[in-house]
Coordinates of C-alpha atoms in Angstrom, one line a residue:
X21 CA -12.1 -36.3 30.2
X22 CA -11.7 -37.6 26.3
X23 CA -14.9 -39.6 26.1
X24 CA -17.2 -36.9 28.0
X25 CA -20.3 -35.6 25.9
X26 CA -22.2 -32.4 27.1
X27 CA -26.2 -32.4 26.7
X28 CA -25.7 -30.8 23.4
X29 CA -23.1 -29.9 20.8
X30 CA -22.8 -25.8 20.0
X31 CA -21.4 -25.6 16.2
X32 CA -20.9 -21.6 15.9
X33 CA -20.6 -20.0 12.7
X34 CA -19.3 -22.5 10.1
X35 CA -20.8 -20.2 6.9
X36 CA -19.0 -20.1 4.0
X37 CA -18.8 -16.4 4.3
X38 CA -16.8 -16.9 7.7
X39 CA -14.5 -20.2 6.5
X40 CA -13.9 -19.2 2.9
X41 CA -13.8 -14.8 3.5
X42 CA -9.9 -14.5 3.4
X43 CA -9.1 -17.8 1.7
X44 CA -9.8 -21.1 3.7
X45 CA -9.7 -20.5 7.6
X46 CA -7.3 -21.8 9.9
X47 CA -6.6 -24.9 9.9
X48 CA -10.1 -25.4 8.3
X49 CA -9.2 -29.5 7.4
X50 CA -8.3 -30.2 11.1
X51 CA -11.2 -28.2 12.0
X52 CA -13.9 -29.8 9.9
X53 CA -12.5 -33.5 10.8
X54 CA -13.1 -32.9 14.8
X55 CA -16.3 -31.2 14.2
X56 CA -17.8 -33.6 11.8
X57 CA -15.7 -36.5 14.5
X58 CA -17.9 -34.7 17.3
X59 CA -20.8 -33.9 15.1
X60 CA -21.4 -38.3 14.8
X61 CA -20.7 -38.9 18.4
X62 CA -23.5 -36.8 19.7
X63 CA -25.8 -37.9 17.3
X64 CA -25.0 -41.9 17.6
X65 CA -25.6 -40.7 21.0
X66 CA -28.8 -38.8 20.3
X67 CA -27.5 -35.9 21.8
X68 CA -29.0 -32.4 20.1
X69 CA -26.5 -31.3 17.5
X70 CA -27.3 -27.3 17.1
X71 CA -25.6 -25.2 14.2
X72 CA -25.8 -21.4 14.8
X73 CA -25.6 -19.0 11.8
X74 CA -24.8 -15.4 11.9
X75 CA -26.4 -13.0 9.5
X76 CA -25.0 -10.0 9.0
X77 CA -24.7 -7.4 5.9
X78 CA -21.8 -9.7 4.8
X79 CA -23.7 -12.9 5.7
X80 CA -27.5 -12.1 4.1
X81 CA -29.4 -14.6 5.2
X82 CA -30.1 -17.6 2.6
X83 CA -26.9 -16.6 0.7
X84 CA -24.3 -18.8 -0.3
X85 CA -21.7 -16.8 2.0
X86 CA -24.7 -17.7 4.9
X87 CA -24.9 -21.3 4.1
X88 CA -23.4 -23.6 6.5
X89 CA -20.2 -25.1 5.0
X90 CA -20.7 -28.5 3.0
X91 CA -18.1 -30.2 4.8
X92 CA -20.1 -30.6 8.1
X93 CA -22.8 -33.4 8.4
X94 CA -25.6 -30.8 8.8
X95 CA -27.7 -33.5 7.9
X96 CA -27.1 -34.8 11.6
X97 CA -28.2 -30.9 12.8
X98 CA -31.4 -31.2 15.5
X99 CA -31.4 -27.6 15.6
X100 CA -30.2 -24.7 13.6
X101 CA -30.6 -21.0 15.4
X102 CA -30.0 -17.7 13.6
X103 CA -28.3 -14.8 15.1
X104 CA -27.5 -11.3 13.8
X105 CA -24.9 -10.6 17.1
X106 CA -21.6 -12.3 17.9
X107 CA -23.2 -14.0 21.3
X108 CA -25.6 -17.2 20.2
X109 CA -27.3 -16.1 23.1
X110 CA -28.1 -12.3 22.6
X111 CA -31.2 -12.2 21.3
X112 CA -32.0 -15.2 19.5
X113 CA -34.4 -18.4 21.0
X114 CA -31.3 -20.3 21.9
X115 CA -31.5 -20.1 25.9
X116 CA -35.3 -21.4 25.3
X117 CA -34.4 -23.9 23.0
X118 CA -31.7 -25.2 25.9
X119 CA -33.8 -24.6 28.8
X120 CA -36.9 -26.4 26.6
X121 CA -34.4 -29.7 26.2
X122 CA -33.2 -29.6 29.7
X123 CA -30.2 -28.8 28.7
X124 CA -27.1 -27.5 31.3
X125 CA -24.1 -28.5 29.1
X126 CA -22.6 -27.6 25.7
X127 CA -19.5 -28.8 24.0
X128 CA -18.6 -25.5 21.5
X129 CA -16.8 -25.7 18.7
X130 CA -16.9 -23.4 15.6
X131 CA -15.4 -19.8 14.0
X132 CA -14.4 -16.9 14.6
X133 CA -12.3 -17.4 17.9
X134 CA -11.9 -14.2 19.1
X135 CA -15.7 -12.8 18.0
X136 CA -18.5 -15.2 18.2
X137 CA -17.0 -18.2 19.9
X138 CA -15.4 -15.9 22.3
X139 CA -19.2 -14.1 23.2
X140 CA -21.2 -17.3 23.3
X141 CA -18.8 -18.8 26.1
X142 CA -18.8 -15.9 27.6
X143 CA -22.3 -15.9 27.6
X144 CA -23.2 -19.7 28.3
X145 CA -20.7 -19.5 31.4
X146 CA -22.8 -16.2 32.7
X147 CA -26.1 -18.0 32.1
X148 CA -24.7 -21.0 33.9
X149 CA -23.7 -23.2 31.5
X150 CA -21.4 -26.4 31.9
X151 CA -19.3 -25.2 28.6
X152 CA -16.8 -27.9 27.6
X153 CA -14.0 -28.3 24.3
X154 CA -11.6 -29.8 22.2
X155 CA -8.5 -28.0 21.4
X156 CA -8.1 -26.9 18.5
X157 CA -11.9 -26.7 18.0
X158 CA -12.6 -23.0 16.9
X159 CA -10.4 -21.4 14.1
X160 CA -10.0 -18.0 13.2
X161 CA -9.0 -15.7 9.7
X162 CA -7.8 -12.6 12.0
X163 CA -4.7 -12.0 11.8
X164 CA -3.7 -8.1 12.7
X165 CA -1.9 -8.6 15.6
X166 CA -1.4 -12.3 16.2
X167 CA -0.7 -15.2 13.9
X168 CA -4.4 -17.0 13.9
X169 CA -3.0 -19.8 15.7
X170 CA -1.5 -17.5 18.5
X171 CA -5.2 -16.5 18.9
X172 CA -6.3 -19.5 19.2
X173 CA -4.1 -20.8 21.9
X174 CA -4.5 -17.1 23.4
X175 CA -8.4 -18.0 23.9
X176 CA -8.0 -21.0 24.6
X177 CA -5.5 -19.9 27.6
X178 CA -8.3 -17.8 28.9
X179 CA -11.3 -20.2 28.6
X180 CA -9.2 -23.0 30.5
X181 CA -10.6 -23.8 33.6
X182 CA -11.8 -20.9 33.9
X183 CA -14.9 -20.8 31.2
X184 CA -14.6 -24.2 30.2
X185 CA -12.6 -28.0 30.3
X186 CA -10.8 -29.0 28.0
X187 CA -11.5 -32.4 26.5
X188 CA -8.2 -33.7 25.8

């Protein structure tokens, strides 16, 4: 399963505003080395590499805190889809966009674990999606009831082979 690629790579809200909010995210390092890792395999590939953004009241759109973070090749981006709910799905042209490319798989990756990430494989899987991840791939700054890397290996317990495979 290591060396699989999906049809296209899912980056979910890697904004300053979400990465930098309550200091750097979780294991934002590790998290920006297998992102920007996966980011060049799809596109040596030239496999569509789409950044979502959220925009919210604390992410205005074209604001710094919007801005994707400048540690991710976003140069490398095909596609870059805004959103103003936690699903990439829910109202936005994404499901066009996939359906356009002939597109039936997605590696995700991305922040916040337990918000976004969480709705938009939720989402893909309902639509039909083959959804497909490295661990350790979504982080997290929440951290009322669980450490922020109990939440991540809490998702990622749910999402196993039941929402999505596991890469590794």
């Amino acid at each position: 399963m290591k060396n699989i690629l999906a049809d296209a790579l899912l980056i979910i809200d890697m904004q300053n505003g979400v990465c930098f909010e309550k200091g750097k995210i979780y294991h934002y390092d590790y998290l920006v080395h297998l992102i920007n890792t996966r980011i060049d395999k799809y596109y040596e590939q030239h496999k569509p590499v789409i950044f979502i953004r959220h925009e919210s009241d604390t992410l205005p759109k074209n604001t710094e805190a919007w801005q994707i973070i400048n540690d991710l090749a976003q140069e490398k981006g095909t596609f870059f889809v805004d959103k103003q709910y936690s699903s990439a799905f829910y109202r936005t042209e994404l499901k066009s966009l996939l359906d356009e490319q002939n597109i039936r798989s997605l590696e995700i990756c991305g922040a916040e674990t337990p918000f976004c990430v969480e709705a938009s494989v939720q989402s893909a899987h309902l639509l039909g999606y083959q959804l497909f991840m490295k661990r350790g791939a979504t982080s997290t700054n929440l951290q009322k009831y669980m450490t922020a890397e109990d939440t991540v290996k809490h998702y990622e317990d749910i999402w196993d082979k039941r929402f999505l495979t596991f890469l590794d």
